[in-house]
CSV table of C-alpha atoms in Angstrom, one decimal:
chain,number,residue,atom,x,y,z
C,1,UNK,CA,23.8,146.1,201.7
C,2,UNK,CA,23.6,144.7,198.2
C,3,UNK,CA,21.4,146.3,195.3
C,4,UNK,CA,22.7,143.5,192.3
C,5,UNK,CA,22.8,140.6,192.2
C,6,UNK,CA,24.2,138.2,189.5
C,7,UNK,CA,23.0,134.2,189.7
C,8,UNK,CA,24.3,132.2,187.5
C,9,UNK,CA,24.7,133.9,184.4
C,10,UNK,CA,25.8,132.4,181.2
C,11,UNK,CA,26.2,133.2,177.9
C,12,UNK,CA,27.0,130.6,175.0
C,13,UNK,CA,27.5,131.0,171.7
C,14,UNK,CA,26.1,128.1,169.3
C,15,UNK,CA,28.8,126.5,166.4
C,16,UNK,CA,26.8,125.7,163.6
C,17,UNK,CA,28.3,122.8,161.3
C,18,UNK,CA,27.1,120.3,158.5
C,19,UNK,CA,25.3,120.2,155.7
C,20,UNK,CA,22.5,121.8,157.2
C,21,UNK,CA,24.4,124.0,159.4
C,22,UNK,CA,22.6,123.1,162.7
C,23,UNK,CA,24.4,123.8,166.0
C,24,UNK,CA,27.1,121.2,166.7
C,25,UNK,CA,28.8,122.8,170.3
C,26,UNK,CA,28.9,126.1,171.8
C,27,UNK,CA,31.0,128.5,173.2
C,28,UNK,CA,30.6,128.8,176.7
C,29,UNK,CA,31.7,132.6,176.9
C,30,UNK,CA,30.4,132.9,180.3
C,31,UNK,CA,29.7,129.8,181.7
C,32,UNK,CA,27.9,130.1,185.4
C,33,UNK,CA,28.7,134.0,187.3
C,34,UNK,CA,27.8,134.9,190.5
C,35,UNK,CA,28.3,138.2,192.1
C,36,UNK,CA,27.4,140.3,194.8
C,37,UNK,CA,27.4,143.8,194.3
C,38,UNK,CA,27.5,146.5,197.1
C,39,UNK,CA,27.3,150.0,197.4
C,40,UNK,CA,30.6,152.0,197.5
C,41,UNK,CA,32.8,148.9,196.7
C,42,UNK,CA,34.7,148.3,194.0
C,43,UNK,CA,34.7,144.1,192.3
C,44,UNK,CA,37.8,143.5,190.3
C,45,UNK,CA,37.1,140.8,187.4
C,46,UNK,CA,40.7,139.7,186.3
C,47,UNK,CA,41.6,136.8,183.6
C,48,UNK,CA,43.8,136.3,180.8
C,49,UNK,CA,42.2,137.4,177.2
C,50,UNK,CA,38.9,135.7,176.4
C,51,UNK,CA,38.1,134.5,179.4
C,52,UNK,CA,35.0,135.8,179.3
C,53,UNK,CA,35.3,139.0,181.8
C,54,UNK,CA,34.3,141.7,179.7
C,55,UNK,CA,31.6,139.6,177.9
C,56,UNK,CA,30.1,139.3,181.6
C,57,UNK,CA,30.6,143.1,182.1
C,58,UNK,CA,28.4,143.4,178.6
C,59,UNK,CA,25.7,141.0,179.8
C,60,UNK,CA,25.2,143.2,182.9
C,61,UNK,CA,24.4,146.1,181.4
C,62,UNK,CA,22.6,144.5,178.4
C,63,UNK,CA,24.8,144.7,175.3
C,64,UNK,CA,25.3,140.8,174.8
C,65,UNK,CA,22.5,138.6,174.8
C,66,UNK,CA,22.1,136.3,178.4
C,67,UNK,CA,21.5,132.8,177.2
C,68,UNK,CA,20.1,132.3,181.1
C,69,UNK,CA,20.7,133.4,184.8
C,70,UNK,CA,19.5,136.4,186.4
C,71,UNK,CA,20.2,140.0,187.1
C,72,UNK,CA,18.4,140.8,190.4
C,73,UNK,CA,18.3,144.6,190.1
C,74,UNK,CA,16.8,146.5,193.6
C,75,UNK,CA,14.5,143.3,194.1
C,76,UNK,CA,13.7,142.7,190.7
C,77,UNK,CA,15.3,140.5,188.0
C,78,UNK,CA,15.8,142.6,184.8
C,79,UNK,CA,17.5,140.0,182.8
C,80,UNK,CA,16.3,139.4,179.3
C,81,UNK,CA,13.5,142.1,180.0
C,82,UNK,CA,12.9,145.0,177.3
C,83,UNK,CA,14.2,148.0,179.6
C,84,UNK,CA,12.8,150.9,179.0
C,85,UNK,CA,15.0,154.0,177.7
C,86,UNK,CA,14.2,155.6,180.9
C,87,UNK,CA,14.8,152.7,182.9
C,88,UNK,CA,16.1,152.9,186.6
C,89,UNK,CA,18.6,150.2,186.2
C,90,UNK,CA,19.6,152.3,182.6
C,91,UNK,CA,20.2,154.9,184.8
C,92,UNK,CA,22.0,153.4,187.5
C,93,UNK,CA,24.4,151.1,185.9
C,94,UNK,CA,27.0,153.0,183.1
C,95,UNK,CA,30.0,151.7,181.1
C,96,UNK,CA,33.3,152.9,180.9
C,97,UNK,CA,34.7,150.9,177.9
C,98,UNK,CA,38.0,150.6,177.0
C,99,UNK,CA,38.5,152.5,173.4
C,100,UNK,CA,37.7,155.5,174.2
C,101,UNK,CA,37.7,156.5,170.9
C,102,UNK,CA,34.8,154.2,169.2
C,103,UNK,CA,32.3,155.2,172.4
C,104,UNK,CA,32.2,158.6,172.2
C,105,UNK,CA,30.5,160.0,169.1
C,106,UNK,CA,33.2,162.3,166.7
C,107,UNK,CA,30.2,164.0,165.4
C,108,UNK,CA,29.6,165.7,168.7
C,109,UNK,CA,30.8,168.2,170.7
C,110,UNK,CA,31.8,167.7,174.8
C,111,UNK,CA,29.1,169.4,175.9
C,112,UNK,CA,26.7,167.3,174.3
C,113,UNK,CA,28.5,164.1,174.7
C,114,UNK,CA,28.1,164.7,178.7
C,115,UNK,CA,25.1,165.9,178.5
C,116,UNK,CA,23.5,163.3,177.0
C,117,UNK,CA,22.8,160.9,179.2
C,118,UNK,CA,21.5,163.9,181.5
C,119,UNK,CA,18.6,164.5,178.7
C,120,UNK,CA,17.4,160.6,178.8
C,121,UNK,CA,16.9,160.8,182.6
C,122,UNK,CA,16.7,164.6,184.3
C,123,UNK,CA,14.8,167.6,182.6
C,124,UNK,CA,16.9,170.3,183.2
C,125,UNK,CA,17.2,174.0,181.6
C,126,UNK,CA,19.9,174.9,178.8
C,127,UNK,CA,21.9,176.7,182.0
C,128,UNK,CA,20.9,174.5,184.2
C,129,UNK,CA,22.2,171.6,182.0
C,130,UNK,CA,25.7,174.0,181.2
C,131,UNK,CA,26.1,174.2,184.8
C,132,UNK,CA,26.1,170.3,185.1
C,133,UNK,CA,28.4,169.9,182.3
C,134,UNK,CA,31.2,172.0,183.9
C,135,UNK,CA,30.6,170.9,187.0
C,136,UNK,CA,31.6,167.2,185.5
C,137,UNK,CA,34.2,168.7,183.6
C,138,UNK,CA,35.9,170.2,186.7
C,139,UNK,CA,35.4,166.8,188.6
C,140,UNK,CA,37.8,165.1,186.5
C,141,UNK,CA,40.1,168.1,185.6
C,142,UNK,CA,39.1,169.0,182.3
C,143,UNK,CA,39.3,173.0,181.5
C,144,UNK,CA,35.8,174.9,180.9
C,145,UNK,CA,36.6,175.5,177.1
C,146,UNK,CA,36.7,171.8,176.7
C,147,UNK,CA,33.0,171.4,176.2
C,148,UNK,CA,33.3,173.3,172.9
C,149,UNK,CA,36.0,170.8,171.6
C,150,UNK,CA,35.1,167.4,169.6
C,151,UNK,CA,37.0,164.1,170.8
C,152,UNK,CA,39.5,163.6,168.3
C,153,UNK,CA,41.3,167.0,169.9
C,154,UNK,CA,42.1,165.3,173.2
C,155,UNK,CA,44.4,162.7,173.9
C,156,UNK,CA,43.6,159.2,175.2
C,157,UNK,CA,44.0,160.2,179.0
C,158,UNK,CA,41.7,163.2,178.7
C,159,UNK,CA,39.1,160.8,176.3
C,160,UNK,CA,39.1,158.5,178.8
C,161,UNK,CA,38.4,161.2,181.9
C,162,UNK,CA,35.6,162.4,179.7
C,163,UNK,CA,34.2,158.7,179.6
C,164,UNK,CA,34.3,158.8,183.4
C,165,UNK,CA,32.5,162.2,183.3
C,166,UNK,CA,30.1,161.2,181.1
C,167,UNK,CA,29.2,157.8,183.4
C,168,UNK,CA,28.9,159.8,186.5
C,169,UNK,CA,26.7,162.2,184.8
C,170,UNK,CA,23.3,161.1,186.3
C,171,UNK,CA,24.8,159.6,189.7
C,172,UNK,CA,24.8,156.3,189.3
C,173,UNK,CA,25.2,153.1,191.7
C,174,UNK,CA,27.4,151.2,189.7
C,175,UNK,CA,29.9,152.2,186.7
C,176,UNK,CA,31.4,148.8,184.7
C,177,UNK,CA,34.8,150.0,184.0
C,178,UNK,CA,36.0,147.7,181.2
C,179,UNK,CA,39.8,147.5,180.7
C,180,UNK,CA,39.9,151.3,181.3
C,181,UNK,CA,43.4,152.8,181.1
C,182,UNK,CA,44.8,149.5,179.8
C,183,UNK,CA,45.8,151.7,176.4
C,184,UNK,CA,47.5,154.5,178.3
C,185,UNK,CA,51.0,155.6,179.1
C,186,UNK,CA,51.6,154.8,183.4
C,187,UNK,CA,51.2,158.5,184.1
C,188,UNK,CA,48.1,159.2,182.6
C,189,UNK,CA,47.2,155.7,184.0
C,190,UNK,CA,47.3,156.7,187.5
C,191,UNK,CA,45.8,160.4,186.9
C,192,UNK,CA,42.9,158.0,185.3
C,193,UNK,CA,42.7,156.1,188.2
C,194,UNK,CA,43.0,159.0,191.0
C,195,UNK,CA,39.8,160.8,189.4
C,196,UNK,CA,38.2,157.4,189.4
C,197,UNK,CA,38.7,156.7,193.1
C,198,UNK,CA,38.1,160.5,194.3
C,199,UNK,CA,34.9,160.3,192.3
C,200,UNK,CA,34.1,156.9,194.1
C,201,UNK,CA,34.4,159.1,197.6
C,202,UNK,CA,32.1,161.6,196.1
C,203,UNK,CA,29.1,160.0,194.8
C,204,UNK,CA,29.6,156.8,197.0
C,205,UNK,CA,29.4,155.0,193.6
C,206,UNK,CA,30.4,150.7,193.0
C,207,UNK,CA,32.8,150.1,190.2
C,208,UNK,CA,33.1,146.5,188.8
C,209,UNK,CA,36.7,146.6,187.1
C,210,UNK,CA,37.7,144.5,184.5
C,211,UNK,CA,41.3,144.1,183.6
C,212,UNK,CA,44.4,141.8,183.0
C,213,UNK,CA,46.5,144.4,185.1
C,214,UNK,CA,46.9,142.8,188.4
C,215,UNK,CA,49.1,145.9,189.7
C,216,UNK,CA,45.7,148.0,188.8
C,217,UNK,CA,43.6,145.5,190.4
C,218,UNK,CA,45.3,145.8,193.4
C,219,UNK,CA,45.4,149.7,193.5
C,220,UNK,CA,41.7,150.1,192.9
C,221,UNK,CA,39.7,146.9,194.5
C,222,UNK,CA,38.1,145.6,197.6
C,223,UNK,CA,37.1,142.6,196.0
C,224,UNK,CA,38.3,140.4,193.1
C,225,UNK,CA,37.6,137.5,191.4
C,226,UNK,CA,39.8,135.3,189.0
C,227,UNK,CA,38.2,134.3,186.4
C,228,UNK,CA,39.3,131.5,183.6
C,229,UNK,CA,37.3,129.6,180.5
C,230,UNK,CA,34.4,131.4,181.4
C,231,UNK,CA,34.2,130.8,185.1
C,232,UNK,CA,35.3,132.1,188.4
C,233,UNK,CA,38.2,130.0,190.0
C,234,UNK,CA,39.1,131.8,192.7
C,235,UNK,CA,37.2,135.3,195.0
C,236,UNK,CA,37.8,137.0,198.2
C,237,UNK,CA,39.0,140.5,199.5
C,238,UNK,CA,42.5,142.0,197.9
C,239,UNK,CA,44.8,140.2,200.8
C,240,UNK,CA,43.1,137.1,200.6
C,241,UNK,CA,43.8,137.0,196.5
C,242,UNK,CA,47.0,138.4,196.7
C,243,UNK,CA,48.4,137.4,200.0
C,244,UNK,CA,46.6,133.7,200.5
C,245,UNK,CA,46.3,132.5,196.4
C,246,UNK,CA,44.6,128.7,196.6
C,247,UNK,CA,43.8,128.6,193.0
C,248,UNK,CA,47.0,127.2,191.1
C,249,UNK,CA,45.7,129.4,188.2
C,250,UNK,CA,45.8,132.5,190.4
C,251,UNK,CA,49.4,131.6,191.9
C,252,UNK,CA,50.3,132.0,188.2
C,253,UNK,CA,48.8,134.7,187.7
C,254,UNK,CA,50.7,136.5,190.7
C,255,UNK,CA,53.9,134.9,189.9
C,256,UNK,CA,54.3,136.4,186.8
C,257,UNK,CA,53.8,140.1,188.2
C,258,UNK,CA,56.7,142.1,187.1
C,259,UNK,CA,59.0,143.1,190.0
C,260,UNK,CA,61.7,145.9,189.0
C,261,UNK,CA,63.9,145.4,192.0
C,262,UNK,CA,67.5,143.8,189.6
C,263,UNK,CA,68.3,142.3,193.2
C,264,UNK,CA,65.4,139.8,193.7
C,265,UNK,CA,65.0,138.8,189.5
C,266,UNK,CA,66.5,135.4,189.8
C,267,UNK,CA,64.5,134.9,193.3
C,268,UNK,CA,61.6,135.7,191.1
C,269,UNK,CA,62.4,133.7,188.2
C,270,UNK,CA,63.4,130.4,190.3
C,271,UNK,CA,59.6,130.8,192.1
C,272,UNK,CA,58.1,131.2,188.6
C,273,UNK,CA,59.5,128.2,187.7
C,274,UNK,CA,58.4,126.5,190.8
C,275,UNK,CA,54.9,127.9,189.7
C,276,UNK,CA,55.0,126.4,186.6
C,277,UNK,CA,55.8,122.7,187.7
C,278,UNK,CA,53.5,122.8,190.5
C,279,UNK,CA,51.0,123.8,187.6
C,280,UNK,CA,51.1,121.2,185.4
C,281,UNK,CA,51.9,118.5,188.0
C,282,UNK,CA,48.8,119.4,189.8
C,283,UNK,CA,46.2,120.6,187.0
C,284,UNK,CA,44.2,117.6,187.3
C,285,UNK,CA,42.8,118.6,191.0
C,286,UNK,CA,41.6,121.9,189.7
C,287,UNK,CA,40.1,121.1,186.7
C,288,UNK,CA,38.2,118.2,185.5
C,289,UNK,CA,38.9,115.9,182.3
C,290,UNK,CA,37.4,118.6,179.8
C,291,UNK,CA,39.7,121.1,181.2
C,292,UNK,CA,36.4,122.6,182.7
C,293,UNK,CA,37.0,124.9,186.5
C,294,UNK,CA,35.3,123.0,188.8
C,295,UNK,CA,32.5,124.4,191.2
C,296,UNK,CA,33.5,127.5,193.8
C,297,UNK,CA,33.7,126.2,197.3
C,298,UNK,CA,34.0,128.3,200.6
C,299,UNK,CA,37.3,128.4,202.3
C,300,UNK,CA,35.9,130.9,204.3
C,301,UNK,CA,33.1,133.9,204.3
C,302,UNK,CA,34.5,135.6,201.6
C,303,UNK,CA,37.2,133.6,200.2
C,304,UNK,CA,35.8,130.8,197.7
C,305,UNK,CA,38.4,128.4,195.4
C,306,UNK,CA,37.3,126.2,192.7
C,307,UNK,CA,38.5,122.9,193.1
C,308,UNK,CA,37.4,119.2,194.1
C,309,UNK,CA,35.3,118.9,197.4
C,310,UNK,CA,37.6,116.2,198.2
C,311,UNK,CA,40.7,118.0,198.3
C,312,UNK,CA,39.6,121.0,200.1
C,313,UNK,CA,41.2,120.2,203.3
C,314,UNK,CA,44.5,119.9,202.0
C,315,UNK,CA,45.0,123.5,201.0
């Protein structure tokens, strides 16, 4: 069952211009979203940079400004509404952002970075509130004297598990996870990712992960959706994406995965290739004369492609 929903979000930024500087066009950041969130699932939001994915992370939890749509939290749209500190929703939805550096304060110690969000929502006791801290610390496999240490002594693997820590801190429902191991070495990826997932198990938390990692995508998901100029052109589950792609934009996209077998590389570069000319023969049934992705329509439940109503039968 869901507990948010997103209906038509959108968030444009005005060009100002003239002699006067009045608004002359905008920037249509995030031009339209719809999602469908659900408990224990994870959303992946993929797109190329600026494409608006991690602006539409943002929105969500509050940190850009929603020029309309809604954000129907438990029953109850919280868009655009003056949230209170203590908010439920506050509480419920956490960021995991992707410098893990800038979002943790280098003035403060572990203890107090994790415990922080603890003190806005729960009242517990200095031991009480130790306990907790450990207890996160051991979660994503950070030692016990790390609590005493300040950020800049860790590297960015172990930054980024105590961003995960820190999210999980007061149990929430959903965590946005924007771009979150993009910057790390493939090893320290993966560890990133296994605490993420066992954590998932644990709490029986959602995750809505942004990236332009499509091999990570795949890994973590259950849903995804392909997202380009601001608007969704293709969703459905992980096999539908990867194994059924409609969208010529998301056919590129899974083209150009890297394959490191040396036996198939011209078999991947002649289908590239094929890609590519199917793209830019065929780019005027997908989008319209403004370059503009058209409206999502339903292939089936789940699966949903954004092309021209009258050329939905023929893919």
């Amino acid at each position: 069952m869901s507990f948010l929903e997103i209906k038509d979000l959108k968030v444009h930024y005005p060009i100002r211009g003239g002699f006067f500087n009045t608004v002359v066009d905008h920037v249509y950041a995030v031009d339209g979203v719809n999602m469908i969130i659900e408990q224990g699932k994870t959303y992946g939001l993929v797109g190329e940079s600026g494409s608006g994915k991690s602006t539409t992370g943002k929105a969500i939890i509050g940190l850009e400004k929603i020029t309309s749509g809604e954000i129907i939290y438990e029953g109850k749209n919280v868009a655009g509404k003056n949230r209170g500190r203590r908010s439920a929703f506050n509480k419920d939805v956490q960021m995991i952002f992707q410098d893990s550096m800038s979002s943790l304060n280098p003035r403060k110690r572990v203890r107090d970075l994790i415990a922080e969000p603890i003190r806005n929502f729960q009242r517990l006791s200095d031991q009480e509130e130790r306990k907790r801290v450990l207890e996160l610390l051991d979660i994503v496999g950070m030692p016990e004297d790390a609590m005493y240490k300040y950020p800049h002594e860790f590297s960015g693997g172990q930054r980024q598990r105590l961003g995960v820590a820190r999210a999980v801190a007061c149990n929430p429902k959903l965590i946005i996870a924007d771009e979150p191991v993009s910057a790390l070495d493939l090893s320290v990826q993966a560890q990133v990712l296994n605490f993420m997932k066992n954590i998932q198990q644990q709490y029986g938390l959602s995750y809505l992960f942004i990236s332009h990692d499509l091999g990570v995508v795949r890994h973590m998901c259950d849903y995804i959706s392909i997202m380009y100029k601001g608007r969704f052109v293709e969703t459905g589950t992980r096999e539908e994406i990867y194994s059924n792609p409609k969208h010529i934009y998301t056919q590129r996209l899974i083209s150009a995965i890297p394959n490191i077998n040396p036996l198939v590389r011209e078999e991947n570069k002649s289908n590239r290739r094929a890609v590519d000319a199917f793209y830019r023969e065929n780019e005027h049934l997908y989008f319209d004369e403004n370059g503009k992705v058209y409206d999502l329509n339903p292939l089936t439940k789940t699966h949903h492609v954004a092309i021209k109503e009258s050329i939905k039968g023929a893919i």
